[in-house]
Amino acid sequence: MDKMIFATETSSDLAKKVAKKLNSKIGKVKFDHFPDGELYVRVLDDVKGKNVYLFATLTPPTHNIMQFVLLANALKHAHAHVTGVITYTGYARQDRVSHPGEPISIEVLSKLLEMSVDRLILVDPHDHRALRFFKKAKAIRPFDLLASVVKNHKDVTLVGPDVPSFERAKAVGKLLKNPHVMFFFKHRKTGKEVKMVSDLKKIKTKNAFILDDMISTGGTIIKAANILKKAGAENIYVMATHGVFAGNALERLNKSPVTKIFVTDTIKQTKRIGKLKVVSIADIIAKELR
Ligand code: R5P
C-alpha cells in the first residue's frame, strides 16, 4: 500500500524530516478557521486506499488535539488506512484521580485520539500507566537515541530525577554498559513545585547526566542539578525526549547549574538558549514506520 504522511500545523517540521527518510509524499491540507473561531481542515490529496501516517504533537493549546482529531476523521472518511503518530502525548501525566473531583484526563484523550484511526504510535509517552486507557496504541521509547547522546560524554553517572525515570536511566546505562546509575525521590507538591530528597554526599564520577521523559517547568531538573552540583558534579548534562518548556522554564534553566540540555524535536522549539541543543528523533520514528 502507498505511504503518505500528513501533519497538524505544529508537527510539520518533524513530519517532513521523517517523510524524507521514508521517501514518502507529504499530504496537502487546508487549515482555516470559521468566523466564530472553530477549526476547519480539509485534506486536499486523494488518500483512498493509502497508508497514511498522521503526525501531531499534543502540546497546549487544545487546538493541536482538535486538529489531529478532525484530520484523522477527514482521512477516515476519505478511505485511508490511518496511523496516528503522536510525537508528544499531552495530558498523559493526568493518569489517575489524585484528588477527589478530578478527571482522568488521559482516559478522555485516549477516546478522542482513537476515534478515527486504525492504530496509534505514541512517542515516549509519560508513563506506561497511561497506555492502559488505549486500545490501539503502541509506545516507542527512544533509548538508543538517548544512549547515543550520552555516549559522547565521559565519566558520567546517569541520574533518574524520580523513581519512574530511574528505569530510563537504567535502560540507557545497560546499553552503554555504564554501572553508575542513581535516582532521587521526588514528590510533586503542585504542577509548579516539586520536592526532592537525597542523602547524596559525593558523586562517584566527574559528570552527571540527568535523563527524563520531559521538561515542563524545569523544576525537576533544577532541583536535581542543585543536589548534583553540591555533591561535586563538574558538569551536569540533561537529556529529555520532550522539551515542553512551560512559561519561563528556559530562563530558569539557563541560570541553573545545568551545563547543557538536549531535547528531541518531538516539540518544535521556538525559543533558544545557548545551553539547549535539539537532536532529531526522525530516524527512530522512520525506522518504526518502515
Ligand atoms: C514527571 O513525572 C516527569 O517525568 C517529569 O519529571 C516532569 O513532568 C517534569 O516536569 P517539570 O519540568 O515541571 O518539573
Tab-separated table of N, CA and C and ligand atoms in Angstrom, residues 93 126 161-162 164-165 186 188 191-192 194 212-221, ligand 1:
chain	number	residue	atom	x	y	z
A	93	ARG	N	0.211	12.966	31.949
A	93	ARG	CA	0.562	12.946	33.378
A	93	ARG	C	-0.683	12.894	34.256
A	126	HIS	N	4.467	9.646	28.695
A	126	HIS	CA	4.984	9.863	30.042
A	126	HIS	C	5.197	8.586	30.853
A	161	PRO	N	15.725	11.603	37.796
A	161	PRO	CA	15.338	12.572	38.825
A	161	PRO	C	14.095	12.172	39.618
A	162	ASP	N	13.523	11.016	39.311
A	162	ASP	CA	12.453	10.455	40.149
A	162	ASP	C	12.415	8.950	39.909
A	164	PRO	N	10.183	6.770	38.425
A	164	PRO	CA	9.935	6.250	37.059
A	164	PRO	C	11.106	6.492	36.096
A	165	SER	N	11.764	7.645	36.232
A	165	SER	CA	12.854	7.898	35.280
A	165	SER	C	14.125	7.118	35.620
A	186	LYS	N	11.221	12.020	44.380
A	186	LYS	CA	10.608	13.317	44.110
A	186	LYS	C	9.148	13.287	44.557
A	188	ARG	N	5.759	15.598	44.008
A	188	ARG	CA	5.213	16.792	43.346
A	188	ARG	C	4.171	17.435	44.250
A	191	GLY	N	1.576	21.574	40.318
A	191	GLY	CA	2.069	21.499	38.942
A	191	GLY	C	3.374	22.268	38.781
A	192	LYS	N	3.588	23.266	39.684
A	192	LYS	CA	4.771	24.122	39.548
A	192	LYS	C	5.872	23.768	40.523
A	194	VAL	N	8.083	20.999	43.002
A	194	VAL	CA	8.434	19.625	43.386
A	194	VAL	C	9.391	19.668	44.576
A	212	ASP	N	15.242	12.246	31.545
A	212	ASP	CA	13.816	12.322	31.891
A	212	ASP	C	13.000	12.247	30.609
A	213	ASP	N	11.690	11.991	30.761
A	213	ASP	CA	10.868	11.939	29.546
A	213	ASP	C	10.555	13.346	29.046
A	214	MET	N	10.400	14.294	29.973
A	214	MET	CA	10.024	15.648	29.541
A	214	MET	C	10.512	16.703	30.524
A	215	ILE	N	10.637	17.911	30.011
A	215	ILE	CA	10.911	19.052	30.885
A	215	ILE	C	9.750	20.014	30.677
A	216	SER	N	9.047	20.322	31.755
A	216	SER	CA	7.939	21.275	31.623
A	216	SER	C	8.338	22.598	32.268
A	217	THR	N	8.152	22.738	33.582
A	217	THR	CA	8.569	23.995	34.231
A	217	THR	C	10.082	24.025	34.456
A	218	GLY	N	10.712	22.864	34.378
A	218	GLY	CA	12.153	22.779	34.654
A	218	GLY	C	12.429	22.530	36.129
A	219	GLY	N	11.362	22.543	36.960
A	219	GLY	CA	11.523	22.382	38.414
A	219	GLY	C	12.259	21.096	38.782
A	220	THR	N	11.886	19.992	38.156
A	220	THR	CA	12.504	18.696	38.464
A	220	THR	C	14.003	18.739	38.166
A	221	ILE	N	14.336	19.228	36.987
A	221	ILE	CA	15.745	19.238	36.561
A	221	ILE	C	16.571	20.178	37.450
B	1	R5P	C1	7.308	13.612	35.875
B	1	R5P	O1	6.935	12.608	36.389
B	1	R5P	C2	8.073	13.709	34.582
B	1	R5P	O2	8.817	12.582	34.329
B	1	R5P	C3	8.957	14.940	34.585
B	1	R5P	O3	9.950	14.779	35.552
B	1	R5P	C4	8.146	16.143	34.928
B	1	R5P	O4	6.948	16.132	34.255
B	1	R5P	C5	8.896	17.410	34.604
B	1	R5P	O5	8.109	18.497	34.956
B	1	R5P	P1	8.779	19.824	35.455
B	1	R5P	O6	9.797	20.210	34.439
B	1	R5P	O7	7.642	20.803	35.552
B	1	R5P	O8	9.390	19.533	36.793
